[in-house]
Amino acid sequence: MLYVIDGASLGGNVIKKNLEKNPNFEGIDFHYFGMYNQAISEFWKEFILALNTYFHEENYPEVLKGAERAYAELINYEI
């Protein structure tokens, strides 16, 4: 679940940068897309390093199944 959420924050940072380039969105803040701001790359590298200490290549099929389940849980989440 953490991989999916942190991965989404990385994608959000890319989305934010592209939206900020669009003149139609001048003056609008996209705080919800860039929660880590300039530190995103360093945080992501540290996160992946930590994950790789627990999961190795032979675990990747199981990790992928877990990520798919996390996406499904988040998509189907009801308040």
C-alpha positions as semicolon CSV with decimal commas, in nm:
position;residue;x (nm);y (nm);z (nm)
1;M;0,000;0,000;0,000
2;L;0,282;0,241;0,086
3;Y;0,448;0,177;-0,250
4;V;0,125;0,264;-0,431
5;I;0,067;0,579;-0,228
6;D;0,427;0,701;-0,251
7;G;0,435;0,615;-0,621
8;A;0,123;0,825;-0,670
9;S;0,293;1,116;-0,498
10;L;0,579;1,091;-0,746
11;G;0,332;1,089;-1,035
12;G;0,151;1,381;-0,874
13;N;0,470;1,583;-0,878
14;V;0,504;1,525;-1,253
15;I;0,140;1,622;-1,306
16;K;0,189;1,938;-1,098
17;K;0,491;2,049;-1,303
18;N;0,299;2,006;-1,626
19;L;-0,009;2,190;-1,499
20;E;0,206;2,480;-1,380
21;K;0,340;2,520;-1,737
22;N;-0,012;2,571;-1,869
23;P;-0,095;2,944;-1,889
24;N;-0,463;2,866;-1,820
25;F;-0,369;2,769;-1,464
26;E;-0,157;3,075;-1,387
27;G;-0,174;3,166;-1,018
28;I;-0,330;2,837;-0,910
29;D;-0,153;2,626;-0,650
30;F;-0,158;2,250;-0,682
31;H;-0,046;2,167;-0,329
32;Y;-0,223;1,832;-0,329
33;F;-0,006;1,717;-0,622
34;G;0,332;1,822;-0,487
35;M;0,335;1,727;-0,121
36;Y;0,709;1,651;-0,122
37;N;0,804;1,937;-0,355
38;Q;1,175;1,936;-0,445
39;A;1,253;1,652;-0,200
40;I;1,046;1,398;-0,398
41;S;1,341;1,243;-0,579
42;E;1,544;1,192;-0,262
43;F;1,245;1,056;-0,067
44;W;1,163;0,815;-0,350
45;K;1,521;0,686;-0,368
46;E;1,526;0,630;0,009
47;F;1,189;0,457;-0,003
48;I;1,298;0,221;-0,284
49;L;1,625;0,148;-0,102
50;A;1,428;0,053;0,210
51;L;1,190;-0,166;0,007
52;N;1,478;-0,342;-0,164
53;T;1,624;-0,442;0,173
54;Y;1,307;-0,645;0,236
55;F;1,207;-0,758;-0,112
56;H;1,434;-0,908;-0,374
57;E;1,381;-0,997;-0,738
58;E;1,240;-1,339;-0,657
59;N;0,968;-1,163;-0,453
60;Y;0,862;-0,930;-0,735
61;P;0,562;-1,138;-0,852
62;E;0,422;-1,133;-0,497
63;V;0,498;-0,761;-0,463
64;L;0,319;-0,690;-0,791
65;K;0,012;-0,879;-0,670
66;G;0,021;-0,672;-0,352
67;A;0,041;-0,346;-0,549
68;E;-0,251;-0,453;-0,768
69;R;-0,455;-0,535;-0,458
70;A;-0,365;-0,198;-0,305
71;Y;-0,484;-0,014;-0,618
72;A;-0,808;-0,212;-0,613
73;E;-0,861;-0,136;-0,243
74;L;-0,801;0,235;-0,298
75;I;-1,031;0,249;-0,601
76;N;-1,310;0,070;-0,414
77;Y;-1,261;0,259;-0,086
78;E;-1,583;0,407;0,048
79;I;-1,606;0,660;0,327
